[in-house]
Coordinates of C-alpha atoms and ligand atoms in Angstrom, one line a residue:
M1 CA 90.9 166.0 149.8
L2 CA 87.2 167.2 148.2
R3 CA 89.1 167.4 144.9
A4 CA 90.1 163.5 145.5
L5 CA 86.8 162.9 146.5
L6 CA 84.8 164.4 144.2
L7 CA 86.8 163.3 141.5
E8 CA 86.2 159.3 142.9
L9 CA 82.3 160.4 143.2
A10 CA 82.3 160.5 139.2
K11 CA 82.8 156.6 138.9
S12 CA 79.9 156.4 141.3
S13 CA 76.9 154.9 138.6
R14 CA 74.4 155.7 142.0
L15 CA 75.1 159.2 142.1
R16 CA 74.9 159.5 138.4
R17 CA 71.3 158.2 138.5
W18 CA 70.5 161.0 140.3
I19 CA 72.3 163.9 139.9
T20 CA 71.8 163.2 135.8
S21 CA 67.4 162.7 136.6
N22 CA 67.3 165.3 139.2
G23 CA 65.7 168.6 137.4
T24 CA 67.6 170.8 139.7
T25 CA 71.0 169.1 138.6
R26 CA 70.3 169.1 134.8
R27 CA 69.6 172.9 135.3
L28 CA 72.5 173.3 137.5
A29 CA 74.7 171.6 134.7
Q30 CA 73.7 173.9 131.9
R31 CA 76.2 176.6 133.1
F32 CA 78.6 174.0 131.7
V33 CA 77.0 171.9 129.3
P34 CA 74.7 173.7 126.4
G35 CA 72.7 170.9 125.6
E36 CA 72.7 167.3 125.0
D37 CA 72.0 167.0 121.2
L38 CA 74.2 168.6 118.7
A39 CA 72.0 171.1 117.2
P40 CA 72.5 173.5 121.1
A41 CA 76.4 173.1 120.8
L42 CA 76.4 174.4 117.1
D43 CA 74.2 177.5 118.1
A44 CA 76.5 177.8 120.9
A45 CA 79.2 177.3 118.5
R46 CA 77.8 180.3 116.3
N47 CA 77.2 183.0 119.4
C48 CA 80.9 182.5 119.9
N49 CA 82.2 183.0 116.8
R50 CA 80.0 186.3 116.7
A51 CA 81.6 186.9 119.7
G52 CA 85.5 186.7 118.3
M53 CA 85.8 183.4 119.3
S54 CA 86.3 180.3 117.5
A55 CA 85.0 176.9 119.1
S56 CA 86.3 173.1 119.8
L57 CA 82.8 171.0 120.1
D58 CA 83.2 168.1 122.5
H59 CA 80.5 165.3 122.1
L60 CA 80.5 164.3 125.6
G61 CA 81.1 159.9 126.8
E62 CA 84.0 158.0 127.6
N63 CA 85.3 154.8 128.5
V64 CA 82.6 153.3 126.4
V65 CA 82.2 149.3 126.6
T66 CA 80.8 147.8 122.9
R67 CA 81.4 148.4 119.7
E68 CA 78.8 149.6 118.9
D69 CA 78.7 153.2 120.7
A70 CA 82.5 153.3 119.9
E71 CA 81.5 153.4 116.5
R72 CA 78.0 155.6 117.2
A73 CA 80.5 157.8 119.1
R74 CA 82.3 158.6 115.8
A75 CA 79.5 158.9 113.9
S76 CA 78.9 161.2 115.8
Y77 CA 82.1 163.0 115.3
N78 CA 81.6 162.7 111.3
E79 CA 78.0 164.7 112.1
A80 CA 79.2 167.2 114.4
L81 CA 82.7 167.9 111.4
D82 CA 79.5 167.7 108.5
R83 CA 77.4 170.4 110.6
I84 CA 80.1 172.5 111.1
A85 CA 81.3 172.7 107.4
D86 CA 77.3 173.3 106.2
A87 CA 76.7 176.1 108.7
D88 CA 79.8 177.4 107.9
L89 CA 81.1 177.6 111.9
D90 CA 84.6 178.7 112.9
A91 CA 85.2 175.4 115.1
N92 CA 86.8 171.8 115.3
V93 CA 85.9 168.5 117.2
S94 CA 87.4 167.4 120.1
L95 CA 87.1 164.3 121.4
K96 CA 88.3 161.0 123.9
L97 CA 90.3 158.2 122.5
T98 CA 88.2 155.5 125.7
H99 CA 84.4 157.0 123.4
L100 CA 85.6 155.7 120.9
G101 CA 86.9 152.6 122.0
L102 CA 90.2 152.7 124.0
D103 CA 89.0 150.4 126.6
I104 CA 88.4 147.7 124.5
S105 CA 90.7 147.5 121.5
E106 CA 93.9 149.8 120.7
E107 CA 94.2 148.7 116.5
F108 CA 90.0 149.6 117.1
C109 CA 90.2 152.5 118.3
A110 CA 92.7 153.9 115.8
Q111 CA 90.7 152.6 113.3
Q112 CA 88.1 154.6 114.5
L113 CA 90.0 158.0 114.8
R114 CA 91.8 157.6 111.6
I115 CA 88.0 157.4 109.9
V116 CA 87.3 160.8 112.0
T117 CA 90.5 162.6 111.7
R118 CA 90.0 162.0 107.5
R119 CA 87.1 163.8 107.3
A120 CA 88.2 166.2 109.5
S121 CA 91.1 166.3 107.1
E122 CA 88.7 166.2 103.6
L123 CA 86.6 169.0 105.3
K124 CA 89.6 171.3 106.2
N125 CA 89.3 170.8 109.7
F126 CA 91.1 169.7 112.6
V127 CA 90.2 166.7 115.4
R128 CA 91.7 167.4 119.5
V129 CA 92.6 164.3 121.4
D130 CA 91.8 164.8 125.0
M131 CA 94.1 163.8 127.3
E132 CA 92.2 161.6 130.1
G133 CA 94.3 160.1 133.6
S134 CA 97.3 159.1 132.9
A135 CA 96.6 155.2 132.2
Y136 CA 95.9 156.2 128.8
T137 CA 98.6 158.7 128.5
D138 CA 101.0 156.5 126.3
R139 CA 98.9 155.1 124.0
T140 CA 96.9 158.1 123.5
I141 CA 100.4 159.5 122.5
Q142 CA 101.1 156.9 120.1
I143 CA 97.8 156.0 118.3
V144 CA 97.9 160.8 118.2
K145 CA 101.2 160.0 116.5
Q146 CA 100.1 156.7 114.5
A147 CA 97.1 159.3 113.0
R148 CA 99.6 162.6 112.7
A149 CA 101.6 160.1 110.5
E150 CA 98.4 160.6 107.9
T151 CA 97.0 163.6 108.5
E152 CA 98.4 167.2 109.7
S153 CA 94.2 167.6 111.1
V154 CA 94.9 165.8 114.4
G155 CA 96.6 167.0 117.8
T156 CA 96.3 166.7 121.0
V157 CA 96.7 167.6 124.8
I158 CA 99.3 167.6 127.6
Q159 CA 98.7 167.8 131.1
A160 CA 101.3 170.1 132.9
Y161 CA 100.5 168.4 136.5
L162 CA 102.6 165.5 134.6
R163 CA 106.5 165.0 135.5
R164 CA 106.5 163.2 131.9
S165 CA 104.8 166.0 130.4
E166 CA 108.4 167.7 129.0
E167 CA 109.4 164.8 127.3
D168 CA 106.3 164.4 125.4
I169 CA 106.0 167.6 124.8
R170 CA 109.8 167.6 123.2
D171 CA 108.2 164.4 121.2
L172 CA 105.1 165.4 120.1
L173 CA 106.7 168.6 118.7
S174 CA 109.3 166.9 117.0
S175 CA 107.1 166.0 114.5
G176 CA 105.3 168.9 114.4
C177 CA 102.0 167.7 116.2
R178 CA 100.4 170.5 117.6
I179 CA 99.6 170.9 121.6
R180 CA 96.9 172.1 123.8
L181 CA 98.2 173.0 127.1
V182 CA 96.5 172.2 130.3
K183 CA 97.3 171.8 134.3
G184 CA 95.7 168.5 134.5
A185 CA 91.7 167.2 135.0
Y186 CA 92.8 163.9 136.8
K187 CA 93.1 162.2 140.3
E188 CA 96.9 160.9 139.8
P189 CA 99.4 160.1 142.4
S190 CA 102.5 162.1 143.2
E191 CA 105.5 160.1 141.6
I192 CA 104.0 160.4 138.6
A193 CA 102.1 164.0 138.9
F194 CA 103.4 167.4 141.1
P195 CA 101.1 167.4 144.2
G196 CA 100.8 170.9 144.6
K197 CA 99.0 174.0 143.0
K198 CA 102.5 176.2 142.8
E199 CA 104.2 173.0 141.6
V200 CA 101.9 172.3 138.5
D201 CA 101.5 176.3 137.7
A202 CA 105.6 176.6 137.8
N203 CA 105.6 173.3 135.1
F204 CA 102.2 175.0 133.0
I205 CA 104.9 178.1 132.8
K206 CA 108.0 176.3 132.1
L207 CA 106.0 174.1 129.1
M208 CA 104.1 177.1 127.7
K209 CA 108.0 179.1 127.0
I210 CA 108.6 175.3 125.3
L211 CA 105.5 175.8 123.4
L212 CA 105.2 178.9 122.3
P213 CA 108.8 180.0 120.7
S214 CA 108.5 176.0 118.9
G215 CA 106.8 177.4 115.5
V216 CA 103.9 174.8 115.8
Y217 CA 100.3 176.3 116.4
N218 CA 99.5 175.4 120.2
A219 CA 96.8 176.2 122.5
I220 CA 96.9 177.5 126.2
A221 CA 94.3 176.3 127.9
T222 CA 93.7 177.6 131.1
H223 CA 91.4 180.1 133.3
D224 CA 94.1 180.9 135.8
P225 CA 94.7 184.8 135.0
N226 CA 98.6 184.3 136.1
M227 CA 99.2 181.7 134.2
I228 CA 97.6 183.9 130.6
E229 CA 99.4 186.3 131.8
A230 CA 102.9 184.9 132.0
T231 CA 101.7 183.6 128.2
I232 CA 101.1 188.0 127.1
R233 CA 104.2 188.7 128.7
F234 CA 106.2 185.9 127.2
A235 CA 104.9 186.2 124.1
A236 CA 105.6 190.5 124.3
E237 CA 109.1 189.5 125.1
R238 CA 109.9 186.9 122.3
D239 CA 108.0 188.5 119.9
I240 CA 105.8 186.0 119.0
T241 CA 102.3 187.6 117.5
K242 CA 99.1 187.3 118.5
D243 CA 98.1 184.5 115.1
K244 CA 101.2 182.3 116.3
F245 CA 98.7 180.6 119.6
E246 CA 95.2 180.1 120.7
F247 CA 94.4 180.3 124.4
Q248 CA 91.1 178.5 125.2
M249 CA 88.8 177.7 127.7
L250 CA 85.6 176.0 129.1
Y251 CA 82.1 176.9 127.9
G252 CA 80.4 178.7 130.9
I253 CA 83.8 179.6 132.9
R254 CA 85.4 182.8 133.2
T255 CA 83.2 184.4 129.7
D256 CA 84.7 187.9 131.1
L257 CA 88.4 186.7 130.9
Q258 CA 87.6 185.3 127.4
S259 CA 85.7 188.6 126.0
R260 CA 88.6 190.8 127.5
L261 CA 91.0 188.6 125.6
V262 CA 88.9 188.8 122.1
R263 CA 88.9 192.4 123.0
Q264 CA 92.8 192.8 123.3
G265 CA 93.1 190.8 119.8
Y266 CA 94.0 187.2 121.2
R267 CA 92.7 183.7 120.1
V268 CA 90.4 182.6 121.8
R269 CA 88.7 179.2 121.5
V270 CA 85.8 177.8 123.9
Y271 CA 85.3 174.1 124.1
I272 CA 81.6 173.5 124.1
P273 CA 80.5 169.6 125.5
F274 CA 77.5 168.5 124.5
G275 CA 75.4 165.2 125.1
K276 CA 73.4 162.5 127.5
D277 CA 77.1 161.9 129.0
W278 CA 77.8 164.7 130.8
F279 CA 77.9 163.5 134.2
P280 CA 81.9 162.7 134.6
Y281 CA 82.8 166.3 133.0
F282 CA 80.4 167.8 135.6
M283 CA 82.0 166.4 138.2
R284 CA 85.7 167.1 137.1
R285 CA 84.4 171.1 137.0
L286 CA 83.3 170.6 140.4
A287 CA 86.2 169.4 141.6
E288 CA 88.2 172.1 139.9
R289 CA 86.5 175.3 142.3
P290 CA 84.5 174.9 145.9
A291 CA 82.4 177.9 144.9
N292 CA 81.2 175.6 142.3
L293 CA 80.3 172.4 144.5
L294 CA 79.0 175.2 147.3
F295 CA 76.4 176.6 144.5
F296 CA 75.6 173.5 143.5
V297 CA 74.7 171.9 147.2
R298 CA 73.1 175.7 147.7
N299 CA 70.5 174.8 145.0
V300 CA 70.0 171.5 145.5
F301 CA 69.6 171.2 149.1
R302 CA 67.6 175.5 148.7
P303 CA 64.2 174.4 151.0
Ligands
LIG1 C1 89.4 174.3 126.9 C2 90.4 173.5 127.4 C3 90.6 171.5 127.3 C4 90.6 171.0 128.2 N1 91.0 170.0 127.9 C5 91.4 168.7 128.9 C6 92.1 167.6 128.6 O1 91.9 166.8 127.7 N2 92.7 167.1 130.2 C7 92.9 167.5 131.1 O2 93.0 166.7 132.2 N3 92.0 168.9 131.4 C8 91.8 169.3 130.4 N4 91.2 170.3 131.0 C9 91.0 171.1 131.8 C10 92.0 171.6 133.1 O3 93.1 170.8 133.0 C11 91.7 172.0 134.5 O4 91.4 170.9 135.0 C12 91.2 172.8 134.3 O5 91.2 174.1 133.0 C13 91.5 174.3 135.7 O6 92.4 174.3 135.5 P1 92.6 176.1 135.5 O7 94.2 176.1 134.6 O8 91.5 176.6 134.9 O9 93.5 176.5 137.0 P2 92.8 176.7 138.3 O10 94.6 177.7 139.2 O11 92.3 175.5 138.3 O12 91.7 177.6 138.1 C14 91.9 179.4 137.8 C15 90.8 180.4 138.0 O13 90.2 179.6 136.9 C16 89.0 179.4 137.3 N5 88.5 178.1 137.2 C17 88.8 177.3 137.3 N6 87.9 176.2 136.4 C18 87.4 176.4 137.3 C19 85.7 176.1 137.5 N7 86.0 174.8 137.2 N8 84.4 176.7 137.2 C20 85.0 178.0 137.6 N9 85.6 178.7 137.6 C21 87.1 178.3 137.4 C22 88.7 179.9 139.0 O14 88.9 181.3 138.9 C23 90.1 179.5 139.4 O15 90.6 180.3 140.3 C24 90.9 171.3 129.9 C25 90.6 172.3 129.7 C26 90.5 173.5 128.7 C27 90.0 174.9 129.5

């Protein structure tokens, strides 16, 4: 209930204005978003590299309604790729297709993505296309497949809460497309998504067992110790070595677990969001964990 309410509130422009202009909430958001510009994100990536982890930079933004905004987003991704290369960082980029204009036109969005994936390919880097709400799943997979026909420098994300995901994974793997497996962060109806944590977790493990032996370099993105343990156990049983996949976690979440995995010799990539448009991302993080919301409310309404 609370999760659904927070995800609904993430669409409110009034709440967005209040939260993003309030000094306390801006400070609290820094736990999840290191800054509004590229420079602090690059610093955060450098710190991750020093701690033995790679990074993925996400310039926050989604559902843009003008071509100019989509082109600006596309340019910011190319700039991020250039700056990563200049600074010799172990980092790639993650982006959302609605940030590149998917709500405006599929063809226009596909063109914008191809400009970024070409740049990534020239720099021998990689673009991860995040997965958004289910209204975008088909189009995202389609556009990623088109881009991937041109370069291997692009992959996408599959959400374990969607009932369709096993089929999508098999389809994408058949062309060698790299996949990041997540549980899923949006509000979806039970006809298309598993409603309970138990079923989502069971599907996550089932899908992980398809991804790991596939021969494709995939990512298991979760902070859930049970999912991580299941992955480690399965990899050991199948003699899948630690260089054949990576774990991914979000900036500022379970940093203890991130360091522990590095110490155990696993590859860990930290997803680092930056930018002014952090409100929906912040709300999704609150929705994931009631304790985050409690912490937030206590700080904002502290006498
Ligand atoms: C690298 C990365 C990329 C992602 N990309 C996408 C994407 O493209 N599309 C998409 O739909 N979703 C994406 N997600 C979000 C994902 O779908 C989940 O919503 C999120 O990861 C929480 O699920 P969980 O697997 O950590 O497990 P959960 O069962 O939600 O949590 C397990 C435990 O992890 C910790 N935890 C989880 N979330 C938080 C939090 N916000 N704050 C503090 N602790 C927390 C808690 O200890 C919790 O008990 C991504 C997640 C990661 C890590």
